[in-house]
């Protein structure tokens, strides 16, 4: 009888060992196949058979900040190729049917199993799904439309300056990074949604258990911290198992943000459909175009709410933080800025649509800050079916291609003396870099819908701030850049403020 019983029944431990060994061998064969498939693409020597170039990339990020490998493949999630060739950018960015790589955007859509940005404008990979939504929203974010909202921009900056005024004694240090985040939060809240999201929300109504701070700004930071963890983890599916309490905090933050957004949208829909008087803000305009469109459900509207909210404050606040640091390090730039602001604004405490067009050097400063420290170091695309030729090399289909603007912006082939901070390089009378080299807001049909919003916001805040206060960094301050979801100064940006006499 014993001879007829399979050995793995008598020795279950041996059966498990066989299963594990088989799975390991199959996975090793898959990894070897991936290495062979991409072996024709030039890259540094890999220091790990299983992790590919992950260690190389992390080391470079730590040691050299913005510099990236020209080509590398990462095998733990999906194959990736990095390119800093403008010709490749042109090919990948201008073809409407070259989509974003779905696996790379999965954590943004669903953060550790909880819906985050879902199917918002940022995260839709399929062009044919994305195009009609973008077409609906585009008119609302045109520069001419946003100029009509300048009174609200100015009101928000008035409040920002009033919050700073009690500390403007020339001695008290103020965290300008935090102040810019508060200002950007106020702008997106009121310009886009006519709401005050700076308040502390009730814990119970948001379903918070582990998260102690219920301010929307804190919930945003916590959500982005979770997103960063998902991006850097080789095996994000294991994070909830290894860090259950931390994961629950991320889930709470994401869920709370979506509840706030859903409540805001539902109230506005009720007001619009019942014929009540409503603010003529971006949210109202979005709802007027989508209420009749039954294909846009509530959860999709919430996706866009969270997308606009996060993008509307995170990138602008970090850009302004970098701007204050770089301006302080270059007194001649500050002098030119102050001269232009005085000429354009005089003693007026508002920025008009005509003023925006006249603040040319201020615009150049913001553009140069975005060159030196772009919010996102690259844009991601996916090689189409049948593969594609880039830089003379065949890139297999479904390969994620990262088009790295941060490398090109530091390349002397495209920018004269790229290490210097020189806003005049963006003077309209000078030859500018091509669109496939410098693209802080993306480019072509997939460019950031909020690019005009961000530039107007940055110029209004910067001009009004420097018109009102002398802003000084302590001599001991040293800039350390960290790459979270976006690039930003590490820690505080401590400044002293002194009000300028009129």
PDB file of C-alpha atoms in Angstrom, residues 31-281:
ATOM      1  CA  UNK A  31      14.334  37.395 -15.438  1.00  0.00           C
ATOM      2  CA  UNK A  32      17.000  35.924 -17.724  1.00  0.00           C
ATOM      3  CA  UNK A  33      14.630  36.320 -20.673  1.00  0.00           C
ATOM      4  CA  UNK A  34      14.045  39.994 -19.789  1.00  0.00           C
ATOM      5  CA  UNK A  35      17.802  40.586 -19.604  1.00  0.00           C
ATOM      6  CA  UNK A  36      18.250  38.981 -23.022  1.00  0.00           C
ATOM      7  CA  UNK A  37      15.304  40.918 -24.494  1.00  0.00           C
ATOM      8  CA  UNK A  38      16.841  44.274 -23.521  1.00  0.00           C
ATOM      9  CA  UNK A  39      20.524  43.356 -23.815  1.00  0.00           C
ATOM     10  CA  UNK A  40      20.923  45.347 -27.073  1.00  0.00           C
ATOM     11  CA  UNK A  41      20.168  48.625 -25.271  1.00  0.00           C
ATOM     12  CA  UNK A  42      23.313  50.282 -23.837  1.00  0.00           C
ATOM     13  CA  UNK A  43      23.389  50.533 -20.068  1.00  0.00           C
ATOM     14  CA  UNK A  44      25.847  50.358 -17.162  1.00  0.00           C
ATOM     15  CA  UNK A  45      26.644  46.980 -15.696  1.00  0.00           C
ATOM     16  CA  UNK A  46      23.858  45.675 -13.484  1.00  0.00           C
ATOM     17  CA  UNK A  47      24.835  44.936  -9.899  1.00  0.00           C
ATOM     18  CA  UNK A  48      21.933  42.561  -9.303  1.00  0.00           C
ATOM     19  CA  UNK A  49      20.518  39.777 -11.438  1.00  0.00           C
ATOM     20  CA  UNK A  50      17.046  40.068  -9.918  1.00  0.00           C
ATOM     21  CA  UNK A  51      16.831  43.811  -9.256  1.00  0.00           C
ATOM     22  CA  UNK A  52      18.466  44.997 -12.465  1.00  0.00           C
ATOM     23  CA  UNK A  53      19.517  48.657 -12.226  1.00  0.00           C
ATOM     24  CA  UNK A  54      17.401  49.606  -9.226  1.00  0.00           C
ATOM     25  CA  UNK A  55      20.451  49.960  -6.964  1.00  0.00           C
ATOM     26  CA  UNK A  56      22.269  52.031  -9.614  1.00  0.00           C
ATOM     27  CA  UNK A  57      19.346  54.414  -9.954  1.00  0.00           C
ATOM     28  CA  UNK A  58      18.838  54.822  -6.204  1.00  0.00           C
ATOM     29  CA  UNK A  59      22.555  55.488  -5.729  1.00  0.00           C
ATOM     30  CA  UNK A  60      22.572  58.108  -8.484  1.00  0.00           C
ATOM     31  CA  UNK A  61      19.494  59.798  -7.044  1.00  0.00           C
ATOM     32  CA  UNK A  62      21.133  59.944  -3.635  1.00  0.00           C
ATOM     33  CA  UNK A  63      24.554  61.101  -4.812  1.00  0.00           C
ATOM     34  CA  UNK A  64      23.789  63.325  -7.795  1.00  0.00           C
ATOM     35  CA  UNK A  65      20.219  64.474  -7.395  1.00  0.00           C
ATOM     36  CA  UNK A  66      18.729  65.161 -10.809  1.00  0.00           C
ATOM     37  CA  UNK A  67      21.082  63.047 -12.889  1.00  0.00           C
ATOM     38  CA  UNK A  68      19.648  59.838 -14.299  1.00  0.00           C
ATOM     39  CA  UNK A  69      20.998  56.990 -16.347  1.00  0.00           C
ATOM     40  CA  UNK A  70      20.417  57.502 -20.083  1.00  0.00           C
ATOM     41  CA  UNK A  71      19.139  53.933 -20.325  1.00  0.00           C
ATOM     42  CA  UNK A  72      18.251  51.390 -17.686  1.00  0.00           C
ATOM     43  CA  UNK A  73      15.867  48.513 -17.254  1.00  0.00           C
ATOM     44  CA  UNK A  74      14.037  47.769 -14.036  1.00  0.00           C
ATOM     45  CA  UNK A  75      12.479  44.333 -13.938  1.00  0.00           C
ATOM     46  CA  UNK A  76      10.595  44.130 -10.659  1.00  0.00           C
ATOM     47  CA  UNK A  77       7.533  46.034 -11.924  1.00  0.00           C
ATOM     48  CA  UNK A  78       7.922  46.401 -15.674  1.00  0.00           C
ATOM     49  CA  UNK A  79      10.820  47.056 -18.055  1.00  0.00           C
ATOM     50  CA  UNK A  80      11.816  50.720 -18.171  1.00  0.00           C
ATOM     51  CA  UNK A  81      14.005  52.723 -20.539  1.00  0.00           C
ATOM     52  CA  UNK A  82      15.241  56.237 -19.745  1.00  0.00           C
ATOM     53  CA  UNK A  83      15.900  58.649 -22.602  1.00  0.00           C
ATOM     54  CA  UNK A  84      17.239  62.188 -22.660  1.00  0.00           C
ATOM     55  CA  UNK A  85      17.190  62.521 -26.453  1.00  0.00           C
ATOM     56  CA  UNK A  86      14.876  65.301 -27.806  1.00  0.00           C
ATOM     57  CA  UNK A  87      14.245  63.238 -30.953  1.00  0.00           C
ATOM     58  CA  UNK A  88      12.866  60.429 -28.796  1.00  0.00           C
ATOM     59  CA  UNK A  89      10.728  62.919 -26.894  1.00  0.00           C
ATOM     60  CA  UNK A  90       9.256  64.196 -30.164  1.00  0.00           C
ATOM     61  CA  UNK A  91       8.403  60.681 -31.311  1.00  0.00           C
ATOM     62  CA  UNK A  92       6.867  59.563 -28.023  1.00  0.00           C
ATOM     63  CA  UNK A  93       5.071  62.755 -27.002  1.00  0.00           C
ATOM     64  CA  UNK A  94       3.431  63.832 -30.252  1.00  0.00           C
ATOM     65  CA  UNK A  95       1.833  60.540 -31.276  1.00  0.00           C
ATOM     66  CA  UNK A  96      -1.703  60.700 -29.867  1.00  0.00           C
ATOM     67  CA  UNK A  97      -1.984  56.945 -29.606  1.00  0.00           C
ATOM     68  CA  UNK A  98       1.153  56.384 -27.565  1.00  0.00           C
ATOM     69  CA  UNK A  99      -0.323  56.054 -24.092  1.00  0.00           C
ATOM     70  CA  UNK A 100       0.978  56.345 -20.569  1.00  0.00           C
ATOM     71  CA  UNK A 101       2.299  53.078 -19.073  1.00  0.00           C
ATOM     72  CA  UNK A 102      -0.621  51.657 -17.102  1.00  0.00           C
ATOM     73  CA  UNK A 103       1.487  49.719 -14.521  1.00  0.00           C
ATOM     74  CA  UNK A 104       3.429  52.848 -13.552  1.00  0.00           C
ATOM     75  CA  UNK A 105       0.214  54.764 -12.869  1.00  0.00           C
ATOM     76  CA  UNK A 106      -1.455  51.995 -10.873  1.00  0.00           C
ATOM     77  CA  UNK A 107      -0.394  53.382  -7.431  1.00  0.00           C
ATOM     78  CA  UNK A 108      -1.773  56.805  -8.399  1.00  0.00           C
ATOM     79  CA  UNK A 109      -5.106  55.319  -9.417  1.00  0.00           C
ATOM     80  CA  UNK A 110      -5.403  52.965  -6.452  1.00  0.00           C
ATOM     81  CA  UNK A 111      -3.111  53.434  -3.459  1.00  0.00           C
ATOM     82  CA  UNK A 112      -2.577  50.062  -1.762  1.00  0.00           C
ATOM     83  CA  UNK A 113      -6.067  48.957  -2.784  1.00  0.00           C
ATOM     84  CA  UNK A 114      -7.892  52.232  -2.030  1.00  0.00           C
ATOM     85  CA  UNK A 115      -9.102  54.454  -4.878  1.00  0.00           C
ATOM     86  CA  UNK A 116      -6.929  57.586  -4.992  1.00  0.00           C
ATOM     87  CA  UNK A 117      -6.927  59.564  -8.268  1.00  0.00           C
ATOM     88  CA  UNK A 118      -8.868  56.805  -9.998  1.00  0.00           C
ATOM     89  CA  UNK A 119      -9.724  57.749 -13.575  1.00  0.00           C
ATOM     90  CA  UNK A 120      -8.862  61.442 -13.319  1.00  0.00           C
ATOM     91  CA  UNK A 121      -7.325  63.428 -16.167  1.00  0.00           C
ATOM     92  CA  UNK A 122      -3.804  62.678 -14.938  1.00  0.00           C
ATOM     93  CA  UNK A 123      -4.203  58.936 -14.670  1.00  0.00           C
ATOM     94  CA  UNK A 124      -6.240  57.911 -17.731  1.00  0.00           C
ATOM     95  CA  UNK A 125      -3.863  55.983 -19.971  1.00  0.00           C
ATOM     96  CA  UNK A 126      -6.102  55.394 -22.981  1.00  0.00           C
ATOM     97  CA  UNK A 127      -6.120  58.413 -25.304  1.00  0.00           C
ATOM     98  CA  UNK A 128      -9.600  57.812 -26.709  1.00  0.00           C
ATOM     99  CA  UNK A 129     -11.048  57.798 -23.174  1.00  0.00           C
ATOM    100  CA  UNK A 130      -9.040  60.824 -22.089  1.00  0.00           C
ATOM    101  CA  UNK A 131      -9.612  63.089 -25.118  1.00  0.00           C
ATOM    102  CA  UNK A 132     -13.335  63.963 -24.664  1.00  0.00           C
ATOM    103  CA  UNK A 133     -12.836  64.720 -20.956  1.00  0.00           C
ATOM    104  CA  UNK A 134      -9.874  66.970 -21.669  1.00  0.00           C
ATOM    105  CA  UNK A 135     -11.858  68.724 -24.400  1.00  0.00           C
ATOM    106  CA  UNK A 136     -14.624  69.469 -21.877  1.00  0.00           C
ATOM    107  CA  UNK A 137     -12.220  71.018 -19.376  1.00  0.00           C
ATOM    108  CA  UNK A 138      -9.787  72.851 -21.679  1.00  0.00           C
ATOM    109  CA  UNK A 139     -11.808  76.104 -22.071  1.00  0.00           C
ATOM    110  CA  UNK A 140     -11.955  76.512 -18.277  1.00  0.00           C
ATOM    111  CA  UNK A 141      -8.165  76.555 -17.946  1.00  0.00           C
ATOM    112  CA  UNK A 142      -7.350  78.886 -20.820  1.00  0.00           C
ATOM    113  CA  UNK A 143      -5.288  81.903 -19.828  1.00  0.00           C
ATOM    114  CA  UNK A 144      -8.069  84.285 -20.878  1.00  0.00           C
ATOM    115  CA  UNK A 145     -10.614  82.470 -18.689  1.00  0.00           C
ATOM    116  CA  UNK A 146      -8.290  82.435 -15.686  1.00  0.00           C
ATOM    117  CA  UNK A 147      -7.600  86.157 -16.032  1.00  0.00           C
ATOM    118  CA  UNK A 148     -11.268  86.741 -15.234  1.00  0.00           C
ATOM    119  CA  UNK A 149     -10.625  85.077 -11.861  1.00  0.00           C
ATOM    120  CA  UNK A 150      -7.696  87.343 -10.944  1.00  0.00           C
ATOM    121  CA  UNK A 151      -9.680  89.177  -8.226  1.00  0.00           C
ATOM    122  CA  UNK A 152      -9.919  85.869  -6.342  1.00  0.00           C
ATOM    123  CA  UNK A 153      -6.185  85.211  -6.855  1.00  0.00           C
ATOM    124  CA  UNK A 154      -5.476  88.648  -5.367  1.00  0.00           C
ATOM    125  CA  UNK A 155      -7.813  88.102  -2.405  1.00  0.00           C
ATOM    126  CA  UNK A 156      -5.980  84.886  -1.566  1.00  0.00           C
ATOM    127  CA  UNK A 157      -2.616  86.655  -1.759  1.00  0.00           C
ATOM    128  CA  UNK A 158      -3.958  89.446   0.473  1.00  0.00           C
ATOM    129  CA  UNK A 159      -4.766  86.817   3.100  1.00  0.00           C
ATOM    130  CA  UNK A 160      -1.328  85.199   2.611  1.00  0.00           C
ATOM    131  CA  UNK A 161       0.444  88.520   3.212  1.00  0.00           C
ATOM    132  CA  UNK A 162      -1.716  89.259   6.270  1.00  0.00           C
ATOM    133  CA  UNK A 163      -0.730  85.916   7.800  1.00  0.00           C
ATOM    134  CA  UNK A 164       2.936  86.829   7.327  1.00  0.00           C
ATOM    135  CA  UNK A 165       2.695  90.441   8.544  1.00  0.00           C
ATOM    136  CA  UNK A 166       2.752  89.729  12.340  1.00  0.00           C
ATOM    137  CA  UNK A 167       6.084  87.937  11.877  1.00  0.00           C
ATOM    138  CA  UNK A 168       7.697  90.637   9.717  1.00  0.00           C
ATOM    139  CA  UNK A 169      10.038  92.040  12.360  1.00  0.00           C
ATOM    140  CA  UNK A 170      13.275  91.194  10.557  1.00  0.00           C
ATOM    141  CA  UNK A 171      14.161  88.659  13.270  1.00  0.00           C
ATOM    142  CA  UNK A 172      11.502  85.963  13.495  1.00  0.00           C
ATOM    143  CA  UNK A 173      12.108  83.038  11.160  1.00  0.00           C
ATOM    144  CA  UNK A 174       9.124  81.970   9.083  1.00  0.00           C
ATOM    145  CA  UNK A 175       8.863  78.645   7.244  1.00  0.00           C
ATOM    146  CA  UNK A 176       8.250  79.931   3.732  1.00  0.00           C
ATOM    147  CA  UNK A 177       7.819  76.414   2.400  1.00  0.00           C
ATOM    148  CA  UNK A 178       4.872  75.929   4.751  1.00  0.00           C
ATOM    149  CA  UNK A 179       3.572  79.445   4.036  1.00  0.00           C
ATOM    150  CA  UNK A 180       3.639  78.817   0.274  1.00  0.00           C
ATOM    151  CA  UNK A 181       1.755  75.549   0.725  1.00  0.00           C
ATOM    152  CA  UNK A 182      -0.922  77.368   2.736  1.00  0.00           C
ATOM    153  CA  UNK A 183      -1.152  80.087   0.084  1.00  0.00           C
ATOM    154  CA  UNK A 184      -1.391  77.577  -2.777  1.00  0.00           C
ATOM    155  CA  UNK A 185      -4.026  75.616  -0.852  1.00  0.00           C
ATOM    156  CA  UNK A 186      -6.046  78.799  -0.394  1.00  0.00           C
ATOM    157  CA  UNK A 187      -5.781  79.701  -4.093  1.00  0.00           C
ATOM    158  CA  UNK A 188      -6.896  76.321  -5.455  1.00  0.00           C
ATOM    159  CA  UNK A 189      -9.643  76.075  -2.814  1.00  0.00           C
ATOM    160  CA  UNK A 190     -11.179  79.458  -3.612  1.00  0.00           C
ATOM    161  CA  UNK A 191     -10.403  79.958  -7.298  1.00  0.00           C
ATOM    162  CA  UNK A 192     -11.458  76.451  -8.287  1.00  0.00           C
ATOM    163  CA  UNK A 193     -14.016  75.494  -5.633  1.00  0.00           C
ATOM    164  CA  UNK A 194     -15.028  78.708  -3.774  1.00  0.00           C
ATOM    165  CA  UNK A 195     -14.401  76.850  -0.522  1.00  0.00           C
ATOM    166  CA  UNK A 196     -12.212  77.186   2.542  1.00  0.00           C
ATOM    167  CA  UNK A 197     -10.295  73.939   2.916  1.00  0.00           C
ATOM    168  CA  UNK A 198      -7.869  75.295   5.524  1.00  0.00           C
ATOM    169  CA  UNK A 199     -10.135  74.392   8.454  1.00  0.00           C
ATOM    170  CA  UNK A 200      -9.772  71.356  10.705  1.00  0.00           C
ATOM    171  CA  UNK A 201     -12.418  68.751   9.854  1.00  0.00           C
ATOM    172  CA  UNK A 202     -14.323  66.544  12.272  1.00  0.00           C
ATOM    173  CA  UNK A 203     -12.537  63.218  12.737  1.00  0.00           C
ATOM    174  CA  UNK A 204     -15.699  61.135  12.917  1.00  0.00           C
ATOM    175  CA  UNK A 205     -17.275  62.606   9.793  1.00  0.00           C
ATOM    176  CA  UNK A 206     -14.119  61.692   7.846  1.00  0.00           C
ATOM    177  CA  UNK A 207     -13.819  58.237   9.393  1.00  0.00           C
ATOM    178  CA  UNK A 208     -10.384  58.969  10.871  1.00  0.00           C
ATOM    179  CA  UNK A 209      -8.989  56.575  13.488  1.00  0.00           C
ATOM    180  CA  UNK A 210      -5.209  56.552  13.124  1.00  0.00           C
ATOM    181  CA  UNK A 211      -4.669  60.002  11.626  1.00  0.00           C
ATOM    182  CA  UNK A 212      -4.485  62.711  14.312  1.00  0.00           C
ATOM    183  CA  UNK A 213      -4.410  65.754  12.031  1.00  0.00           C
ATOM    184  CA  UNK A 214      -7.606  66.235  10.016  1.00  0.00           C
ATOM    185  CA  UNK A 215      -6.531  69.316   8.056  1.00  0.00           C
ATOM    186  CA  UNK A 216      -6.809  68.747   4.326  1.00  0.00           C
ATOM    187  CA  UNK A 217      -3.232  69.930   3.817  1.00  0.00           C
ATOM    188  CA  UNK A 218      -2.000  67.207   6.202  1.00  0.00           C
ATOM    189  CA  UNK A 219      -4.183  64.570   4.547  1.00  0.00           C
ATOM    190  CA  UNK A 220      -2.674  65.557   1.205  1.00  0.00           C
ATOM    191  CA  UNK A 221       0.884  65.241   2.545  1.00  0.00           C
ATOM    192  CA  UNK A 222       0.082  61.851   4.063  1.00  0.00           C
ATOM    193  CA  UNK A 223      -1.448  60.603   0.802  1.00  0.00           C
ATOM    194  CA  UNK A 224       1.618  61.721  -1.157  1.00  0.00           C
ATOM    195  CA  UNK A 225       3.878  60.030   1.396  1.00  0.00           C
ATOM    196  CA  UNK A 226       2.010  56.788   0.748  1.00  0.00           C
ATOM    197  CA  UNK A 227       2.297  57.326  -2.994  1.00  0.00           C
ATOM    198  CA  UNK A 228       6.044  57.799  -2.686  1.00  0.00           C
ATOM    199  CA  UNK A 229       6.282  54.567  -0.699  1.00  0.00           C
ATOM    200  CA  UNK A 230       4.389  52.740  -3.438  1.00  0.00           C
ATOM    201  CA  UNK A 231       6.753  54.124  -6.088  1.00  0.00           C
ATOM    202  CA  UNK A 232      10.024  53.255  -4.329  1.00  0.00           C
ATOM    203  CA  UNK A 233       8.981  49.850  -3.013  1.00  0.00           C
ATOM    204  CA  UNK A 234      10.103  47.010  -5.322  1.00  0.00           C
ATOM    205  CA  UNK A 235       7.062  45.012  -4.202  1.00  0.00           C
ATOM    206  CA  UNK A 236       4.270  47.466  -3.300  1.00  0.00           C
ATOM    207  CA  UNK A 237       1.733  44.640  -2.907  1.00  0.00           C
ATOM    208  CA  UNK A 238       3.599  43.570   0.248  1.00  0.00           C
ATOM    209  CA  UNK A 239       3.435  47.003   1.921  1.00  0.00           C
ATOM    210  CA  UNK A 240      -0.048  46.466   3.478  1.00  0.00           C
ATOM    211  CA  UNK A 241       1.173  43.162   4.933  1.00  0.00           C
ATOM    212  CA  UNK A 242       4.448  44.547   6.268  1.00  0.00           C
ATOM    213  CA  UNK A 243       3.142  47.923   7.432  1.00  0.00           C
ATOM    214  CA  UNK A 244      -0.586  47.479   8.203  1.00  0.00           C
ATOM    215  CA  UNK A 245      -1.024  50.492  10.513  1.00  0.00           C
ATOM    216  CA  UNK A 246       0.902  52.794   8.179  1.00  0.00           C
ATOM    217  CA  UNK A 247      -1.151  51.547   5.228  1.00  0.00           C
ATOM    218  CA  UNK A 248      -4.374  52.197   7.157  1.00  0.00           C
ATOM    219  CA  UNK A 249      -3.226  55.795   7.713  1.00  0.00           C
ATOM    220  CA  UNK A 250      -2.724  56.210   3.962  1.00  0.00           C
ATOM    221  CA  UNK A 251      -6.162  54.693   3.336  1.00  0.00           C
ATOM    222  CA  UNK A 252      -7.731  57.062   5.857  1.00  0.00           C
ATOM    223  CA  UNK A 253      -6.077  60.096   4.273  1.00  0.00           C
ATOM    224  CA  UNK A 254      -7.151  59.135   0.752  1.00  0.00           C
ATOM    225  CA  UNK A 255     -10.670  58.277   1.895  1.00  0.00           C
ATOM    226  CA  UNK A 256     -11.021  61.543   3.824  1.00  0.00           C
ATOM    227  CA  UNK A 257      -9.891  63.624   0.845  1.00  0.00           C
ATOM    228  CA  UNK A 258     -12.424  61.892  -1.351  1.00  0.00           C
ATOM    229  CA  UNK A 259     -15.211  62.412   1.210  1.00  0.00           C
ATOM    230  CA  UNK A 260     -14.464  66.135   1.332  1.00  0.00           C
ATOM    231  CA  UNK A 261     -14.465  66.319  -2.448  1.00  0.00           C
ATOM    232  CA  UNK A 262     -17.667  64.311  -2.777  1.00  0.00           C
ATOM    233  CA  UNK A 263     -19.447  66.522  -0.245  1.00  0.00           C
ATOM    234  CA  UNK A 264     -18.320  69.687  -2.066  1.00  0.00           C
ATOM    235  CA  UNK A 265     -19.469  68.353  -5.452  1.00  0.00           C
ATOM    236  CA  UNK A 266     -22.825  67.017  -4.214  1.00  0.00           C
ATOM    237  CA  UNK A 267     -23.724  70.350  -2.616  1.00  0.00           C
ATOM    238  CA  UNK A 268     -22.819  72.237  -5.779  1.00  0.00           C
ATOM    239  CA  UNK A 269     -24.747  69.828  -8.043  1.00  0.00           C
ATOM    240  CA  UNK A 270     -27.821  70.301  -5.852  1.00  0.00           C
ATOM    241  CA  UNK A 271     -27.453  74.084  -6.070  1.00  0.00           C
ATOM    242  CA  UNK A 272     -26.917  74.087  -9.852  1.00  0.00           C
ATOM    243  CA  UNK A 273     -29.825  71.727 -10.634  1.00  0.00           C
ATOM    244  CA  UNK A 274     -32.221  73.643  -8.350  1.00  0.00           C
ATOM    245  CA  UNK A 275     -31.376  76.944 -10.029  1.00  0.00           C
ATOM    246  CA  UNK A 276     -29.734  78.533  -6.986  1.00  0.00           C
ATOM    247  CA  UNK A 277     -27.141  81.274  -7.394  1.00  0.00           C
ATOM    248  CA  UNK A 278     -23.713  79.642  -7.408  1.00  0.00           C
ATOM    249  CA  UNK A 279     -20.131  80.953  -7.662  1.00  0.00           C
ATOM    250  CA  UNK A 280     -18.816  81.266 -11.200  1.00  0.00           C
ATOM    251  CA  UNK A 281     -15.738  79.198 -10.389  1.00  0.00           C
TER     252      UNK A 281
END
